[in-house]
XYZ file of C-alpha atoms in Angstrom:
730
model
C 128.780 38.750 119.581
C 128.768 35.604 117.751
C 125.398 37.029 116.237
C 127.387 40.127 115.052
C 130.182 38.245 113.576
C 127.628 35.994 111.862
C 126.097 39.027 110.553
C 129.465 40.699 109.667
C 130.745 37.469 107.713
C 127.450 37.146 105.897
C 127.592 40.513 104.874
C 131.166 40.565 103.457
C 130.126 37.244 101.698
C 127.493 38.475 99.678
C 129.340 41.748 98.768
C 126.119 43.628 99.326
C 126.385 47.486 97.913
C 125.003 49.721 100.905
C 124.245 53.127 100.774
C 125.909 55.292 103.440
C 124.494 54.681 107.117
C 121.247 56.472 107.359
C 121.737 59.614 110.459
C 120.351 57.260 113.205
C 123.063 54.828 112.725
C 125.358 57.825 112.975
C 124.213 59.243 116.294
C 125.336 57.184 119.571
C 122.207 57.198 121.044
C 119.805 56.332 118.391
C 119.753 52.504 116.734
C 123.294 51.370 115.637
C 124.633 49.300 113.333
C 126.499 46.308 114.806
C 130.276 47.626 114.757
C 131.400 44.631 112.825
C 129.260 45.483 109.995
C 132.005 47.821 108.091
C 130.291 49.904 105.667
C 132.047 52.383 103.137
C 131.299 55.893 103.919
C 129.554 58.196 101.418
C 131.546 60.410 99.094
C 131.574 63.866 100.003
C 129.244 66.252 97.497
C 130.391 69.876 96.470
C 127.282 71.342 97.044
C 123.902 70.700 98.802
C 121.949 70.848 95.822
C 124.141 68.421 93.361
C 121.772 67.780 90.833
C 118.917 70.498 90.651
C 118.141 73.433 92.516
C 116.418 73.759 95.445
C 112.726 73.183 95.213
C 109.778 75.819 94.672
C 108.335 76.980 98.166
C 104.399 77.756 98.668
C 104.980 80.856 100.693
C 101.445 81.739 100.945
C 101.464 77.939 103.200
C 104.461 79.563 104.893
C 102.080 83.627 105.787
C 99.668 80.788 107.472
C 101.921 79.005 109.484
C 103.758 82.733 110.581
C 100.278 83.894 111.067
C 99.330 81.091 113.355
C 102.328 81.376 115.455
C 102.477 84.933 116.173
C 98.542 84.807 116.677
C 99.337 81.791 119.557
C 102.172 83.417 120.862
C 100.850 86.735 121.042
C 103.686 88.486 119.582
C 101.412 91.028 117.413
C 98.922 93.305 119.568
C 95.258 93.009 118.044
C 92.785 94.821 116.083
C 90.197 96.340 116.909
C 88.367 95.402 114.093
C 89.274 91.854 111.852
C 91.374 92.797 109.016
C 93.399 90.274 106.685
C 97.309 91.414 106.389
C 98.659 92.974 103.363
C 99.709 90.275 101.455
C 98.799 88.354 98.488
C 97.913 85.176 100.288
C 95.434 87.104 102.694
C 92.776 84.922 101.076
C 94.337 82.098 102.015
C 95.396 83.039 105.537
C 92.261 84.485 106.786
C 90.863 80.930 105.925
C 93.425 78.917 107.795
C 93.535 81.536 111.173
C 90.412 82.924 112.687
C 90.861 86.563 114.181
C 89.674 85.616 117.056
C 91.765 82.853 119.066
C 89.581 80.063 120.696
C 89.293 79.194 124.091
C 91.575 76.753 123.619
C 94.422 78.577 122.013
C 94.433 80.911 124.889
C 94.123 78.161 127.781
C 97.725 76.696 125.412
C 99.019 80.049 125.510
C 98.640 80.742 129.133
C 100.025 77.053 129.540
C 103.242 77.314 127.541
C 104.330 80.546 130.115
C 103.638 78.490 132.741
C 106.159 76.008 131.812
C 108.828 78.475 130.913
C 108.347 80.128 134.598
C 108.504 76.859 136.058
C 110.988 75.644 134.249
C 113.334 79.306 135.164
C 112.350 78.977 138.404
C 114.200 75.543 138.637
C 116.933 76.537 136.478
C 117.964 79.538 138.912
C 117.421 76.738 142.041
C 114.077 78.573 143.224
C 112.223 75.029 143.865
C 110.000 76.637 146.016
C 108.752 79.350 142.990
C 108.252 76.267 141.101
C 105.927 74.295 143.531
C 104.107 77.761 144.010
C 103.412 77.893 140.426
C 102.065 74.451 140.061
C 99.687 74.487 142.901
C 98.338 77.578 141.471
C 98.061 76.614 138.199
C 98.377 73.232 137.737
C 97.654 70.923 140.692
C 97.281 67.842 138.843
C 100.954 67.513 137.753
C 101.608 67.484 142.070
C 99.702 64.282 141.713
C 102.548 62.382 139.867
C 104.442 61.103 143.180
C 107.618 60.580 140.754
C 108.006 64.407 139.853
C 106.989 65.291 143.436
C 109.537 63.593 145.155
C 112.234 64.523 141.990
C 110.925 68.201 143.333
C 111.140 67.790 147.075
C 115.104 66.145 146.498
C 116.100 69.041 144.420
C 114.399 71.275 147.224
C 116.001 69.683 149.755
C 119.809 69.972 147.756
C 119.213 73.816 146.522
C 118.489 74.447 150.884
C 121.503 72.787 151.760
C 123.689 74.459 149.108
C 122.402 78.054 150.415
C 124.378 77.499 153.799
C 122.969 79.646 156.518
C 121.888 77.784 159.775
C 118.406 78.482 158.476
C 118.279 77.106 155.421
C 119.732 73.678 157.218
C 116.753 73.990 159.634
C 114.367 73.835 156.639
C 115.935 71.356 154.848
C 115.610 68.659 157.769
C 112.228 69.834 157.595
C 111.782 69.064 154.185
C 113.558 65.619 154.627
C 110.695 64.938 157.666
C 107.417 66.119 156.085
C 107.986 66.236 152.322
C 110.840 64.160 151.064
C 110.682 60.878 153.142
C 106.768 60.672 152.690
C 106.979 61.072 148.728
C 110.169 58.304 149.089
C 107.989 55.617 150.281
C 105.375 55.511 147.195
C 106.813 57.128 144.476
C 108.653 54.538 142.781
C 110.523 51.070 143.713
C 114.098 52.965 143.599
C 112.931 55.725 145.526
C 113.617 55.004 149.092
C 117.083 54.372 147.945
C 117.498 57.188 146.280
C 116.262 59.377 149.666
C 118.630 57.315 151.772
C 121.756 57.991 148.848
C 120.562 61.745 148.828
C 121.675 62.293 152.968
C 125.090 62.266 151.927
C 124.244 66.110 150.532
C 124.598 66.667 154.684
C 127.675 65.577 155.424
C 129.721 66.191 152.207
C 131.086 69.155 150.419
C 129.311 70.767 147.064
C 132.825 71.316 146.091
C 134.378 67.540 147.193
C 134.911 66.406 143.474
C 135.476 62.902 145.135
C 131.999 62.557 147.200
C 129.718 59.936 146.316
C 127.097 62.723 146.014
C 128.964 64.732 143.195
C 126.283 64.345 140.630
C 123.712 65.234 143.097
C 125.496 68.898 143.954
C 126.066 69.199 140.046
C 124.389 72.626 138.822
C 123.018 70.581 135.883
C 120.358 68.493 137.664
C 118.670 71.856 137.949
C 118.257 71.664 133.943
C 117.678 67.989 133.841
C 114.679 68.538 136.412
C 113.585 71.912 134.452
C 113.412 69.529 131.309
C 111.707 67.013 132.619
C 109.191 68.873 134.198
C 108.421 71.049 130.854
C 107.806 67.377 129.221
C 105.398 66.677 131.814
C 103.193 69.610 132.049
C 103.387 70.065 128.010
C 101.418 66.551 127.857
C 98.987 67.081 130.618
C 98.202 70.739 129.875
C 98.248 70.128 125.899
C 100.543 72.990 126.139
C 102.156 72.168 122.709
C 104.269 74.752 120.459
C 102.400 76.555 117.641
C 103.163 74.142 113.993
C 105.729 76.523 112.997
C 108.150 75.814 115.720
C 107.684 72.170 115.256
C 107.818 72.006 111.667
C 111.290 74.054 111.976
C 112.462 71.501 114.507
C 112.023 68.831 112.399
C 113.059 70.374 109.001
C 116.277 71.568 111.134
C 116.832 68.197 112.458
C 116.632 66.040 109.023
C 118.907 68.808 107.364
C 121.125 68.119 109.502
C 121.691 64.258 109.762
C 121.355 64.780 105.793
C 124.174 66.782 105.137
C 125.772 65.029 107.823
C 125.185 61.371 105.997
C 126.092 63.022 102.460
C 129.341 64.478 103.571
C 128.194 68.030 102.735
C 128.345 71.512 104.145
C 125.376 73.097 105.160
C 124.545 76.475 103.679
C 122.454 77.403 106.416
C 124.578 76.408 109.461
C 125.199 79.355 110.722
C 121.521 79.736 111.524
C 120.553 76.473 112.488
C 123.180 76.148 115.042
C 122.188 78.694 116.705
C 118.247 78.227 116.258
C 117.818 74.553 117.585
C 120.022 72.927 119.950
C 121.976 69.733 120.122
C 120.658 68.560 123.499
C 117.023 67.906 124.507
C 114.849 67.810 127.675
C 114.368 64.761 129.651
C 111.253 62.504 128.413
C 108.604 61.583 130.510
C 108.329 58.242 132.210
C 104.892 56.850 131.769
C 102.888 56.015 134.591
C 103.380 52.269 136.180
C 99.764 51.723 135.438
C 100.327 52.472 131.670
C 103.513 49.736 131.696
C 101.544 47.137 130.694
C 100.483 48.832 127.487
C 99.307 46.085 124.552
C 101.881 45.703 121.638
C 101.934 48.728 119.403
C 101.819 48.976 115.830
C 105.625 48.527 114.287
C 104.852 50.612 111.704
C 103.915 53.034 114.152
C 107.257 52.849 116.330
C 109.566 52.554 113.482
C 107.854 55.807 112.190
C 108.432 57.217 115.578
C 112.036 56.096 115.945
C 113.229 57.128 112.287
C 111.718 60.531 112.496
C 112.800 62.145 116.158
C 115.682 59.849 116.088
C 114.817 57.599 119.149
C 115.954 53.991 119.666
C 113.230 51.509 119.254
C 112.888 51.448 123.001
C 112.876 54.990 123.389
C 109.827 55.589 120.878
C 107.766 52.307 122.413
C 108.339 54.308 125.836
C 106.857 57.531 124.011
C 104.023 55.781 122.508
C 103.605 54.326 126.243
C 103.016 57.878 127.546
C 101.155 58.659 124.975
C 98.763 55.837 125.383
C 99.120 54.735 121.651
C 98.473 57.975 120.364
C 101.521 58.379 117.236
C 101.032 62.130 116.949
C 100.546 62.762 120.781
C 104.064 60.950 120.951
C 105.420 62.780 117.753
C 104.746 66.222 119.247
C 106.124 65.133 122.708
C 109.667 64.558 121.710
C 109.449 67.157 118.695
C 108.601 70.018 121.685
C 111.710 68.283 123.673
C 114.093 69.380 121.160
C 115.158 72.896 122.652
C 114.563 76.411 120.129
C 116.445 79.601 121.150
C 112.867 81.392 120.782
C 114.558 85.053 120.887
C 116.015 83.886 117.818
C 113.377 82.388 116.369
C 111.117 85.501 117.185
C 113.467 87.733 115.301
C 113.331 85.946 111.890
C 109.682 85.048 112.286
C 109.430 89.526 112.517
C 111.852 89.939 110.165
C 109.821 87.630 107.577
C 106.856 89.850 108.830
C 107.859 93.029 107.893
C 109.047 91.310 104.603
C 105.720 89.911 103.515
C 103.435 92.879 104.841
C 102.106 90.910 107.965
C 103.310 93.557 110.782
C 104.788 97.018 110.103
C 107.907 98.188 108.755
C 111.711 97.899 110.212
C 111.488 100.886 112.603
C 109.718 98.670 115.046
C 111.968 95.859 114.639
C 113.481 93.616 117.394
C 116.680 94.930 118.630
C 119.480 92.383 117.457
C 117.719 91.717 114.475
C 120.279 93.682 112.051
C 122.853 90.458 112.801
C 120.304 88.083 111.086
C 120.874 90.182 107.330
C 123.502 89.454 105.059
C 123.325 92.843 103.053
C 124.088 95.693 105.355
C 122.161 97.478 106.954
C 121.968 101.407 106.776
C 122.147 104.180 109.363
C 118.958 106.265 107.998
C 118.620 108.446 111.723
C 120.405 111.553 110.259
C 118.629 111.716 106.625
C 115.814 113.793 107.916
C 118.540 116.441 109.321
C 120.450 116.076 105.928
C 117.651 116.583 103.450
C 117.002 115.870 100.027
C 120.633 115.381 98.888
C 121.370 112.948 101.548
C 118.341 110.654 100.384
C 119.704 110.607 96.830
C 123.068 109.533 98.294
C 121.465 106.846 100.427
C 119.814 105.418 97.275
C 123.075 105.819 95.406
C 125.016 103.974 98.453
C 122.387 101.026 98.062
C 122.193 100.667 94.195
C 125.883 100.574 94.441
C 126.200 97.081 96.089
C 123.760 95.962 93.503
C 125.244 97.524 90.362
C 128.612 98.048 90.810
C 129.104 101.800 90.872
C 126.351 105.225 90.941
C 126.943 107.732 88.451
C 125.955 110.900 87.632
C 123.652 109.945 85.044
C 121.693 107.455 88.016
C 120.879 110.407 90.048
C 117.498 110.897 88.384
C 116.583 107.343 88.757
C 117.413 107.343 92.818
C 115.478 110.722 93.024
C 112.663 109.097 91.312
C 112.543 106.321 94.000
C 112.755 108.794 96.532
C 110.135 110.859 95.434
C 108.002 107.559 94.933
C 108.623 106.537 98.681
C 107.354 110.259 100.088
C 104.511 109.844 97.721
C 103.523 106.243 99.369
C 103.881 107.661 102.510
C 101.369 110.611 102.519
C 99.021 108.597 100.594
C 98.803 105.525 103.563
C 98.714 108.070 106.079
C 95.357 107.703 107.827
C 94.665 104.188 106.308
C 94.064 101.240 107.986
C 97.645 99.612 109.541
C 99.073 96.012 109.379
C 99.659 94.528 112.340
C 101.831 95.642 115.007
C 104.844 93.900 116.516
C 104.388 93.606 120.168
C 107.145 91.055 121.205
C 106.949 87.996 123.575
C 105.627 88.200 127.305
C 106.228 85.754 129.867
C 104.280 87.664 132.733
C 101.991 84.820 134.055
C 99.594 87.116 135.981
C 99.612 90.288 133.475
C 99.063 87.383 130.156
C 96.080 84.963 131.510
C 93.929 87.454 133.341
C 90.391 85.963 132.321
C 88.725 88.433 130.115
C 85.410 90.054 131.169
C 83.609 90.228 127.717
C 83.710 86.493 126.741
C 82.522 87.364 123.163
C 85.397 89.660 122.634
C 88.768 88.296 121.585
C 89.955 86.127 124.282
C 93.192 88.454 125.667
C 94.064 90.319 128.949
C 93.196 93.523 129.275
C 96.751 95.142 129.866
C 96.930 93.717 126.309
C 94.223 95.951 124.961
C 95.773 98.679 126.704
C 98.876 98.472 125.259
C 97.305 98.352 121.906
C 95.469 101.871 122.769
C 98.918 103.130 123.520
C 99.848 102.170 120.280
C 97.360 103.586 118.647
C 98.010 107.490 120.547
C 101.735 107.037 119.295
C 100.742 106.499 116.110
C 98.538 109.388 115.543
C 101.235 111.285 117.117
C 104.057 110.129 114.383
C 101.109 110.440 111.603
C 100.656 114.273 112.531
C 104.426 115.161 112.366
C 104.501 113.188 108.988
C 107.670 112.670 107.419
C 110.118 113.847 109.728
C 109.454 110.631 111.931
C 108.923 107.956 109.532
C 112.134 105.646 108.785
C 113.395 105.663 104.811
C 113.528 101.860 105.495
C 110.098 101.444 106.165
C 109.046 103.888 103.256
C 111.052 101.640 100.826
C 109.063 98.233 102.206
C 105.707 100.607 101.487
C 106.843 100.553 97.628
C 107.550 97.276 97.398
C 104.243 95.754 99.033
C 102.545 98.144 96.987
C 103.796 97.105 93.918
C 102.936 93.246 95.195
C 99.567 93.788 96.107
C 98.785 95.945 92.924
C 100.315 92.321 91.158
C 98.409 90.087 93.312
C 95.086 91.691 92.382
C 96.083 91.766 88.352
C 96.510 94.943 87.846
C 100.223 94.657 86.126
C 99.694 97.448 83.407
C 99.634 100.004 86.535
C 103.043 98.177 88.152
C 104.494 98.200 84.889
C 103.872 101.890 84.503
C 104.834 102.749 87.935
C 108.071 100.878 87.892
C 109.358 102.321 84.747
C 108.374 105.968 86.017
C 110.516 105.623 88.767
C 113.150 103.311 87.712
C 113.441 102.839 83.924
C 115.882 100.240 83.542
C 114.519 98.152 86.055
C 112.889 96.105 83.333
C 115.801 95.815 81.153
C 117.220 93.641 83.684
C 114.447 91.831 84.792
C 112.910 91.332 81.110
C 111.117 87.995 82.013
C 109.361 90.138 85.063
C 108.379 92.332 82.316
C 106.975 89.506 79.836
C 104.919 87.967 82.714
C 103.677 91.422 83.426
C 102.030 91.838 79.832
C 101.081 88.091 79.867
C 98.905 89.051 82.643
C 97.390 92.141 80.887
C 97.105 90.337 77.615
C 95.309 87.784 79.084
C 92.753 90.053 80.972
C 92.148 91.746 77.350
C 91.603 88.487 75.964
C 88.932 87.890 79.273
C 87.468 90.683 78.051
C 86.738 90.487 74.615
C 89.184 93.115 73.628
C 91.184 90.801 71.370
C 92.552 93.639 69.433
C 94.151 95.357 72.188
C 95.458 92.307 73.706
C 97.431 91.598 69.963
C 98.480 95.296 70.364
C 100.043 94.200 73.924
C 101.441 90.892 72.223
C 102.955 92.365 69.351
C 104.827 95.634 71.369
C 106.046 93.716 74.406
C 105.575 89.700 74.463
C 106.912 89.089 70.837
C 110.218 90.957 71.176
C 110.635 89.795 74.868
C 110.576 86.173 73.544
C 112.901 86.872 70.588
C 115.738 87.798 72.604
C 115.072 84.677 75.302
C 113.935 81.159 73.477
C 112.944 79.929 76.836
C 109.996 82.026 76.448
C 108.848 81.343 73.019
C 107.058 78.348 74.602
C 105.187 80.823 76.916
C 104.318 83.047 74.586
C 102.685 80.423 71.936
C 100.565 79.239 74.935
C 99.752 82.819 75.589
C 98.946 83.523 72.054
C 96.412 80.021 72.409
C 94.135 81.719 74.521
C 92.773 83.998 71.589
C 90.544 81.346 70.537
C 89.610 79.518 74.035
C 86.559 80.518 75.983
C 87.004 83.791 77.858
C 85.689 82.873 81.310
C 88.758 81.348 82.938
C 91.701 82.618 80.910
C 93.610 84.448 83.623
C 93.049 82.090 86.430
C 94.209 79.153 84.461
C 97.261 80.723 82.938
C 99.471 82.813 85.345
C 99.700 82.351 89.028
C 99.319 85.809 90.161
C 100.404 85.205 94.041
C 103.827 83.472 92.319
C 104.358 86.364 90.338
C 103.663 89.205 92.809
C 106.599 87.239 95.185
C 108.990 87.312 92.291
C 108.406 90.823 91.581
C 108.706 91.835 95.389
C 111.857 89.533 95.336
C 113.443 91.634 92.310
C 112.570 94.962 93.538
C 113.512 94.140 96.888
C 117.201 93.235 95.738
C 116.868 96.537 93.636
C 116.636 98.673 96.620
C 119.253 96.577 98.973
C 116.978 94.535 100.821
C 117.490 90.687 101.183
C 115.182 87.857 101.770
C 114.403 87.173 104.889
C 116.584 84.343 106.797
C 113.272 82.517 107.493
C 112.788 81.925 103.699
C 116.436 80.602 103.181
C 115.889 78.130 106.079
C 112.299 77.119 104.907
C 113.663 76.373 101.068
C 116.736 74.398 101.907
C 115.248 72.425 104.379
C 112.303 71.354 102.438
C 114.785 70.482 99.781
C 116.985 68.156 102.034
C 113.535 66.938 103.352
C 112.696 65.752 100.111
C 116.145 64.293 99.260
C 115.872 62.481 102.605
C 112.784 60.477 101.831
C 113.930 59.619 98.484
C 116.678 57.410 100.463
C 114.584 56.309 102.633
C 112.166 55.320 99.770
C 109.134 56.054 101.662
C 106.673 59.165 102.299
C 106.627 60.895 105.341
C 104.094 59.868 107.507
C 104.519 63.244 109.287
C 104.430 65.717 106.423
C 100.510 66.375 106.065
C 100.357 67.184 110.273
C 103.440 69.821 110.378
C 101.987 71.110 107.044
C 105.434 70.259 105.011
C 103.333 68.872 101.921
C 101.327 72.479 101.955
C 104.685 74.671 102.089
C 105.482 72.196 99.071
C 102.076 72.339 97.188
C 102.742 74.953 94.101
C 100.138 76.541 91.623
C 100.212 74.111 89.051
C 99.049 77.427 86.447
C 102.554 78.155 86.099
C 104.094 76.813 82.977
C 107.737 75.137 83.843
C 109.633 76.859 80.974
C 108.297 80.014 82.126
C 109.355 79.158 85.671
C 112.631 78.112 84.369
C 113.078 81.380 82.771
C 112.092 83.262 85.900
C 114.281 81.346 88.058
C 117.366 81.961 86.219
C 116.614 85.829 85.099
C 115.920 86.424 89.394
C 118.506 84.099 91.108
C 120.897 83.474 88.547
C 120.797 80.143 89.220
C 121.124 80.388 92.837
C 119.909 78.943 95.820
C 118.168 82.193 96.767
C 115.395 82.033 94.515
C 111.556 82.520 94.853
C 110.020 81.965 92.849
C 107.597 78.804 91.761
C 107.553 76.235 89.449
C 104.761 74.177 88.266
C 103.497 70.978 90.253
C 104.620 69.600 93.600
C 108.318 68.820 94.641
C 108.664 65.482 92.701
C 108.544 62.510 94.855
C 110.912 59.754 95.099
C 111.275 57.756 91.939
C 111.190 54.442 93.540
C 107.999 54.104 95.113
C 107.659 50.322 97.275
C 105.507 48.820 94.365
C 108.874 48.615 92.096
C 110.678 46.637 94.904
C 109.893 42.897 95.542
C 108.985 43.196 98.874
C 106.284 44.958 100.850
C 106.175 47.026 103.619
C 105.696 44.736 106.486
C 109.126 42.784 105.154
C 111.045 46.155 105.573
C 109.631 46.864 108.827
C 110.505 43.241 109.712
C 113.916 43.234 108.823
C 114.439 47.194 110.505
C 113.167 45.623 113.485
C 114.827 42.345 113.836
C 118.532 43.616 112.708
C 118.126 47.361 113.734
C 118.907 48.453 110.285
C 117.874 51.683 109.139
C 115.030 51.817 106.470
C 117.430 52.084 102.897
C 119.983 49.667 104.322
C 117.038 47.053 105.265
C 115.698 47.651 101.594
C 118.789 46.697 99.722
C 119.375 43.274 101.876
C 115.580 42.423 100.744
C 116.333 43.190 97.167
C 119.047 40.611 97.572
C 116.329 37.822 98.106
C 113.503 39.013 96.314
C 111.806 41.156 99.238
C 112.036 37.825 101.222
C 112.551 38.986 105.284
C 113.018 35.197 106.478
C 115.267 34.680 103.703
C 117.675 37.638 104.751
C 117.289 36.870 108.299
C 118.019 32.887 107.741
C 121.274 33.747 105.738
C 122.656 35.840 108.295
C 122.532 33.474 110.946
C 123.140 30.513 108.520
């Protein structure tokens, strides 16, 4: 206590201006500031974006992560022949995700199913089923005497809990043949625990005053299930796909950032349901690895702060991972519990929106509750005829435009005709991936394929796809009567996006003007960018006369009404005197433009952007702000692909992006467009602070302070860690 009093009195004498305590100091199970150090509470901020709009996001990179997720967890049916998804990022995603998963990927998939099955068995109290699974598929796990002792101890309790005479005899047999032998060499305290568990035989499970109340608790099932999951995951290298680990990491940082800043999260309704507060128990290092060499303190602090551990917890995690920082990081991330069913819905919604899988008529049950916009029932459209289609489109536009007058009938009828035309033109063509959903049947999923050269999937998976293809043929034969109108809206949107990503912007403008003459009146910046692409293509082809005609007819009049477009217009006209080989690629990002157009058309048709996009955008922003407060770079952003999510095409001019953001989102946090360059990093780099990394780590370790607070102390003493520590105790 004298140490705490000395620290407290010294801090008050120095009148230090500490920032708010870090999230790691707020959580009771993490490194805590000494109780006597009374730091000021942060002043609340009314918005999670107090000074700027949320950062842009590289949706192509998210496409790649999502594709890796759905392929790793077999959520989509495989194609007969590999083909890229209908997405402007197809070239990117195919480069990062092969159409045929590797053997290790398939093995990890089966191992994850095994872990889920064993977990559910333990949570249901069926220890025998869990042991049978381990003997059949992971016998090496049973060589861990500590784990085996816990399993037999829980099996004994469950047999006694059943209460029948036969089960009691089985429990006594378990004591003699399994539990007692394990207790002798499991770990030093095991024999005492063995003698204590015998009290279960004489104390009733409903007796709350008994000395074995905890042993009777149902929570013991879940704790053991979590411990088994942690051990199996590390032994089998059965880590979750990068997307799910990235979401865990970003959401956990988002929560502590909002808590520290005293702000409310705009996505709390999703994050609270998606990421649970409790975690699985950590795996305990084997006795042989306890005498591990000292770990680099930088690694210890990086792990502790990244996943909110105590310092000793981080050391134990590194011991279990034999010093591998990234393996320890994965172990700790996967201990965080995600709602898999909700994640599947979010991913499916995103895949439909981005054109990775087929449309919403194949969506999972319950996906409608994720949407903020209303979900329109279209089941009776075909019965009611064309008038119902026009009325439906009127209702969708009513939310967007404030009403649907008789003068808009032609516009809605044009959209309806266009939808039917797209449907007719796509019949017989190659389809996008078919969403299959999650299967946890271990025997069904992990049957060894006969043909090693074929995509490593179980035969039943191919049979499932054959059935789906036959259903497609039946659906195609009956034409429009069996296709959902909502699916066709996606077809229109994705066709316009794909044409834009290919640079066919002149056709896009003509198509949209044909079906909705008023669209570009409300989206003039989009029209400017589309015409800008047309201008640059003409310049690249050497047709300067036609290019000037486009500039004078379209670009000039639009820029005259929007001052933010004057600079991009000048930059565009300069290309007339530049070499014409790569003008287009340097001046305009087609994927960014395609995504912006998709957002605008989707809103016009009453389709909101996916909830996953909102989560990623918001959490990326708080991730950036959090590491500004920490005054360092994230050790794990490259490993989790966070840096690629923030990496934006540098070709788009900043002024153009700002104008497009204001147009499409009205300055709101919903905007999907991208601006130039990457998200700004922390402006206060370590070289500008009078202390080095080793001094920061030393103060963090010795005083158990968060990084930002340690830096504040060091700045008072010119970066001298010894002076800080000496002053604290003087």
